[in-house]
């Protein structure tokens, strides 16, 4: 049995993860809103507040799974204050208390696809695709990853796993595959989707993976792009002649026309995670 601290347990993923792990682990939940999961220790409060962190002094944690955040659409100020500064304080608190394993929810938006001006430097996008953000949210998630690198340089025995997580769909509410049409904000987020059950399994597998010192940034999206047309057709419809400078050869091979726009080979290789539910109903 492990001792888990999970933040953000009033949210969709956090609540489901707490439910999924509570039978085999001692689970402490920290969330700004009420946690409605039975069989766990629930503390209500804002993780960015040092006084709230003091409420955790009587608990230990083998693994911290950090899901709490302000999400897309937040102001630049809130993104930097909560996702960067608040996360730094949370991680510092637990490192000082001796915890050596952390799993964090970063975001596929760390690359900056929120803007219609965004163009990926490579497809499928690698786990370390740089941040080209223009609105603040993606930057806050990228800088959160940089905080883990900074803290690891100070504490080389710590294991940080930063999961660049897909947009999440409830299992009972399948998303509609995208067809060719005009590009809009968050366009790539609308085709890089994963079901909640897969997201929960992903975070659990990361939390249970053998300890390995370092910082690992790993994409986690569905096994197929959520598209009705092929990925090249969709991108050409969105970006016109800008696509001419991109290498789309991966998607032009038979059987790969609807592969994800993010490379998910590392997370399979390193923790064994493969999405089980198809976005395309296959």
Short mmCIF file of C-alpha atoms in Angstrom, two decimals:
data_model
loop_
_atom_site.label_atom_id
_atom_site.label_comp_id
_atom_site.label_asym_id
_atom_site.label_seq_id
_atom_site.Cartn_x
_atom_site.Cartn_y
_atom_site.Cartn_z
CA UNK A 1 0.00 0.00 0.00
CA UNK A 2 1.25 3.46 -0.93
CA UNK A 3 0.39 6.85 0.48
CA UNK A 4 -0.95 9.13 -2.26
CA UNK A 5 -1.62 12.84 -2.15
CA UNK A 6 -3.90 13.85 -5.03
CA UNK A 7 -4.73 17.49 -5.71
CA UNK A 8 -7.74 18.68 -7.66
CA UNK A 9 -10.08 15.92 -6.48
CA UNK A 10 -13.23 17.96 -6.99
CA UNK A 11 -12.45 17.90 -10.70
CA UNK A 12 -13.30 15.25 -13.28
CA UNK A 13 -9.97 13.41 -13.38
CA UNK A 14 -9.00 13.92 -9.75
CA UNK A 15 -12.27 12.55 -8.42
CA UNK A 16 -12.12 9.52 -10.73
CA UNK A 17 -8.47 8.85 -9.82
CA UNK A 18 -9.21 9.02 -6.10
CA UNK A 19 -12.07 6.54 -6.56
CA UNK A 20 -9.84 4.27 -8.62
CA UNK A 21 -6.91 4.17 -6.18
CA UNK A 22 -8.50 4.33 -2.73
CA UNK A 23 -8.92 0.56 -2.23
CA UNK A 24 -5.21 -0.23 -2.56
CA UNK A 25 -3.72 2.98 -1.14
CA UNK A 26 -4.01 5.52 1.62
CA UNK A 27 -5.33 8.52 -0.30
CA UNK A 28 -5.31 12.11 0.89
CA UNK A 29 -7.20 14.55 -1.32
CA UNK A 30 -6.65 18.29 -1.51
CA UNK A 31 -9.09 20.41 -3.46
CA UNK A 32 -10.41 23.96 -3.40
CA UNK A 33 -13.97 22.65 -3.70
CA UNK A 34 -15.45 19.80 -1.68
CA UNK A 35 -14.17 16.30 -2.47
CA UNK A 36 -17.11 13.91 -2.66
CA UNK A 37 -15.20 10.62 -2.56
CA UNK A 38 -15.86 8.23 0.32
CA UNK A 39 -13.03 6.31 1.95
CA UNK A 40 -10.36 9.00 1.55
CA UNK A 41 -9.03 11.78 3.73
CA UNK A 42 -10.28 15.02 2.20
CA UNK A 43 -8.87 18.46 2.89
CA UNK A 44 -10.56 21.49 1.38
CA UNK A 45 -8.40 24.46 0.48
CA UNK A 46 -6.33 26.26 -2.15
CA UNK A 47 -2.99 24.52 -2.73
CA UNK A 48 -1.38 27.90 -3.47
CA UNK A 49 -1.99 29.02 0.13
CA UNK A 50 0.90 28.12 2.51
CA UNK A 51 -1.58 27.98 5.40
CA UNK A 52 -3.51 25.25 3.58
CA UNK A 53 -0.32 23.27 2.99
CA UNK A 54 0.29 23.30 6.74
CA UNK A 55 -2.88 21.22 7.07
CA UNK A 56 -0.93 18.42 5.37
CA UNK A 57 1.83 18.36 8.00
CA UNK A 58 0.40 15.29 9.76
CA UNK A 59 0.24 13.25 6.56
CA UNK A 60 2.99 11.53 4.58
CA UNK A 61 3.08 10.94 0.83
CA UNK A 62 5.00 8.39 -1.20
CA UNK A 63 3.66 9.94 -4.41
CA UNK A 64 2.10 13.33 -5.11
CA UNK A 65 -0.24 13.44 -8.11
CA UNK A 66 -0.81 17.11 -8.91
CA UNK A 67 -3.92 17.70 -11.01
CA UNK A 68 -5.17 21.01 -9.57
CA UNK A 69 -4.74 24.02 -11.84
CA UNK A 70 -6.44 26.91 -13.53
CA UNK A 71 -7.34 25.68 -16.98
CA UNK A 72 -7.51 27.03 -20.50
CA UNK A 73 -9.16 30.40 -20.82
CA UNK A 74 -7.61 31.64 -17.58
CA UNK A 75 -5.93 35.03 -17.47
CA UNK A 76 -2.18 35.21 -17.94
CA UNK A 77 -1.87 36.45 -14.35
CA UNK A 78 -3.85 33.55 -12.88
CA UNK A 79 -2.01 30.99 -15.01
CA UNK A 80 1.38 32.16 -13.79
CA UNK A 81 0.26 32.61 -10.18
CA UNK A 82 -1.45 29.23 -9.80
CA UNK A 83 0.11 26.87 -12.34
CA UNK A 84 3.67 28.11 -11.90
CA UNK A 85 4.05 29.86 -8.55
CA UNK A 86 1.50 27.70 -6.72
CA UNK A 87 2.92 24.48 -8.12
CA UNK A 88 6.43 25.53 -7.11
CA UNK A 89 5.22 26.03 -3.53
CA UNK A 90 3.43 22.68 -3.44
CA UNK A 91 6.41 20.77 -4.82
CA UNK A 92 8.87 22.56 -2.55
CA UNK A 93 6.71 21.73 0.48
CA UNK A 94 6.67 18.01 -0.32
CA UNK A 95 10.32 17.80 -1.35
CA UNK A 96 11.29 19.41 1.95
CA UNK A 97 9.16 16.74 3.65
CA UNK A 98 11.03 13.94 1.87
CA UNK A 99 8.72 12.98 -0.99
CA UNK A 100 10.68 11.84 -4.05
CA UNK A 101 8.02 11.05 -6.66
CA UNK A 102 5.69 13.47 -8.39
CA UNK A 103 3.25 13.05 -11.26
CA UNK A 104 1.94 16.32 -12.70
CA UNK A 105 -0.79 17.15 -15.18
CA UNK A 106 0.78 19.35 -17.78
CA UNK A 107 -1.14 19.89 -21.01
CA UNK A 108 -0.89 19.37 -24.74
CA UNK A 109 -1.63 23.13 -24.81
CA UNK A 110 1.93 23.73 -23.57
CA UNK A 111 2.93 23.93 -27.24
CA UNK A 112 0.66 26.95 -27.73
CA UNK A 113 -1.99 25.65 -30.14
CA UNK A 114 -4.64 27.95 -28.66
CA UNK A 115 -3.87 30.62 -31.25
CA UNK A 116 -4.99 30.26 -34.87
CA UNK A 117 -1.47 31.42 -35.74
CA UNK A 118 0.10 28.31 -34.20
CA UNK A 119 1.92 25.97 -36.54
CA UNK A 120 3.73 22.88 -35.21
CA UNK A 121 7.43 22.60 -35.92
CA UNK A 122 7.10 18.86 -36.48
CA UNK A 123 4.35 16.26 -36.85
CA UNK A 124 3.60 14.17 -34.93
CA UNK A 125 4.63 16.65 -32.23
CA UNK A 126 7.34 15.23 -29.93
CA UNK A 127 7.05 15.27 -26.15
CA UNK A 128 9.49 18.17 -25.93
CA UNK A 129 7.95 20.35 -28.64
CA UNK A 130 8.77 23.92 -27.59
CA UNK A 131 6.25 26.40 -26.27
CA UNK A 132 5.00 28.81 -28.95
CA UNK A 133 2.14 30.12 -26.81
CA UNK A 134 0.53 33.54 -27.24
CA UNK A 135 -2.21 33.61 -24.58
CA UNK A 136 -0.66 32.65 -21.23
CA UNK A 137 -2.20 29.28 -20.40
CA UNK A 138 0.19 27.22 -22.51
CA UNK A 139 3.09 29.26 -21.16
CA UNK A 140 2.00 28.54 -17.59
CA UNK A 141 2.03 24.79 -18.22
CA UNK A 142 5.39 24.96 -19.99
CA UNK A 143 6.88 26.96 -17.12
CA UNK A 144 5.45 24.44 -14.67
CA UNK A 145 7.51 21.80 -16.48
CA UNK A 146 10.53 24.09 -16.19
CA UNK A 147 9.92 24.36 -12.44
CA UNK A 148 10.22 20.57 -12.16
CA UNK A 149 13.54 20.69 -14.04
CA UNK A 150 14.78 23.42 -11.72
CA UNK A 151 13.79 21.52 -8.60
CA UNK A 152 15.33 18.32 -9.93
CA UNK A 153 18.66 20.10 -10.45
CA UNK A 154 18.53 20.86 -6.73
CA UNK A 155 17.26 17.41 -5.75
CA UNK A 156 18.64 14.84 -8.17
CA UNK A 157 17.02 11.87 -6.44
CA UNK A 158 13.50 13.04 -7.27
CA UNK A 159 11.33 11.46 -9.97
CA UNK A 160 9.17 13.97 -11.87
CA UNK A 161 6.70 12.82 -14.55
CA UNK A 162 5.03 15.70 -16.42
CA UNK A 163 2.15 14.38 -18.50
CA UNK A 164 1.13 16.59 -21.41
CA UNK A 165 -2.46 15.51 -21.20
CA UNK A 166 -5.03 15.51 -24.00
CA UNK A 167 -8.44 17.12 -23.92
CA UNK A 168 -10.62 14.72 -21.88
CA UNK A 169 -14.00 13.29 -22.87
CA UNK A 170 -16.33 11.47 -20.45
CA UNK A 171 -16.63 7.82 -21.45
CA UNK A 172 -20.39 8.12 -21.85
CA UNK A 173 -20.15 11.17 -24.14
CA UNK A 174 -18.07 10.39 -27.25
CA UNK A 175 -16.79 13.46 -29.11
CA UNK A 176 -17.77 14.19 -32.71
CA UNK A 177 -14.88 13.57 -35.12
CA UNK A 178 -13.80 16.75 -36.89
CA UNK A 179 -14.34 17.27 -40.61
CA UNK A 180 -12.52 19.64 -42.94
CA UNK A 181 -13.52 23.22 -42.20
CA UNK A 182 -12.16 26.57 -41.06
CA UNK A 183 -9.54 26.66 -38.34
CA UNK A 184 -10.46 28.11 -34.96
CA UNK A 185 -8.78 28.66 -31.59
CA UNK A 186 -7.73 25.44 -29.83
CA UNK A 187 -8.12 23.58 -33.13
CA UNK A 188 -5.56 20.85 -32.42
CA UNK A 189 -7.10 20.34 -28.98
CA UNK A 190 -10.35 19.36 -30.66
CA UNK A 191 -8.71 16.37 -32.36
CA UNK A 192 -6.25 15.34 -29.62
CA UNK A 193 -8.74 13.80 -27.18
CA UNK A 194 -8.67 10.93 -24.71
CA UNK A 195 -11.40 9.27 -22.68
CA UNK A 196 -11.54 9.77 -18.92
CA UNK A 197 -11.01 6.08 -18.15
CA UNK A 198 -7.77 6.12 -20.13
CA UNK A 199 -6.63 9.32 -18.40
CA UNK A 200 -7.20 7.78 -14.97
CA UNK A 201 -5.29 4.66 -15.96
CA UNK A 202 -2.48 6.84 -17.33
CA UNK A 203 -2.02 8.73 -14.07
CA UNK A 204 -2.28 5.57 -12.01
CA UNK A 205 0.37 3.82 -14.11
CA UNK A 206 2.65 6.84 -13.81
CA UNK A 207 2.18 6.92 -10.03
CA UNK A 208 2.91 3.20 -9.78
CA UNK A 209 5.87 3.17 -12.20
CA UNK A 210 9.24 2.31 -10.65
CA UNK A 211 11.11 5.30 -9.30
CA UNK A 212 13.55 6.83 -11.78
CA UNK A 213 15.42 9.99 -10.97
CA UNK A 214 14.92 12.76 -13.52
CA UNK A 215 12.27 14.77 -15.33
CA UNK A 216 10.20 13.06 -17.98
CA UNK A 217 7.79 15.04 -20.15
CA UNK A 218 5.40 12.71 -21.98
CA UNK A 219 2.47 13.25 -24.32
CA UNK A 220 -0.74 11.39 -23.49
CA UNK A 221 -3.49 11.57 -26.11
CA UNK A 222 -5.86 9.13 -27.77
CA UNK A 223 -4.46 6.46 -30.07
CA UNK A 224 -6.14 8.13 -33.06
CA UNK A 225 -6.85 11.73 -33.94
CA UNK A 226 -10.54 12.51 -33.50
CA UNK A 227 -11.11 13.17 -37.19
CA UNK A 228 -13.66 12.10 -39.78
CA UNK A 229 -11.39 13.13 -42.65
CA UNK A 230 -7.68 12.32 -42.70
CA UNK A 231 -5.19 14.41 -40.74
CA UNK A 232 -3.54 15.82 -43.92
CA UNK A 233 -6.95 16.78 -45.33
CA UNK A 234 -7.92 18.51 -42.11
CA UNK A 235 -4.64 20.41 -41.78
CA UNK A 236 -4.72 21.54 -45.40
CA UNK A 237 -8.24 22.80 -44.83
CA UNK A 238 -7.11 24.68 -41.73
CA UNK A 239 -3.76 26.07 -42.82
CA UNK A 240 -3.80 26.17 -46.62
CA UNK A 241 -0.41 26.74 -48.19
CA UNK A 242 1.29 26.79 -44.78
CA UNK A 243 1.02 22.99 -44.84
CA UNK A 244 3.32 22.83 -47.85
CA UNK A 245 6.33 23.37 -45.60
CA UNK A 246 5.35 20.58 -43.20
CA UNK A 247 6.36 16.97 -43.42
CA UNK A 248 3.10 15.02 -43.43
CA UNK A 249 4.65 11.82 -44.72
CA UNK A 250 3.81 9.96 -41.50
CA UNK A 251 0.10 10.41 -42.22
CA UNK A 252 0.35 9.58 -45.90
CA UNK A 253 1.28 5.97 -45.24
CA UNK A 254 -1.51 3.41 -45.46
CA UNK A 255 -3.12 2.85 -42.09
CA UNK A 256 -1.68 6.04 -40.52
CA UNK A 257 -4.01 8.64 -42.01
CA UNK A 258 -5.69 9.30 -38.66
CA UNK A 259 -2.76 8.82 -36.29
CA UNK A 260 -2.55 11.31 -33.41
CA UNK A 261 -0.90 14.68 -33.99
CA UNK A 262 1.19 14.07 -30.85
CA UNK A 263 3.85 11.36 -30.62
CA UNK A 264 2.81 8.99 -27.82
CA UNK A 265 5.56 6.40 -28.19
CA UNK A 266 7.57 7.53 -25.15
CA UNK A 267 4.80 7.07 -22.59
CA UNK A 268 4.21 3.54 -23.88
CA UNK A 269 7.90 2.76 -23.82
CA UNK A 270 8.57 4.16 -20.34
CA UNK A 271 5.47 3.38 -18.28
CA UNK A 272 3.57 1.00 -20.57
CA UNK A 273 0.55 3.23 -21.12
CA UNK A 274 -1.48 2.69 -24.30
CA UNK A 275 -4.98 4.21 -24.71
CA UNK A 276 -7.58 1.44 -24.82
CA UNK A 277 -10.62 3.30 -26.10
CA UNK A 278 -10.64 4.54 -29.68
CA UNK A 279 -11.88 8.00 -30.55
CA UNK A 280 -13.17 6.57 -33.82
CA UNK A 281 -15.26 3.80 -32.33
CA UNK A 282 -13.10 1.04 -33.73
#
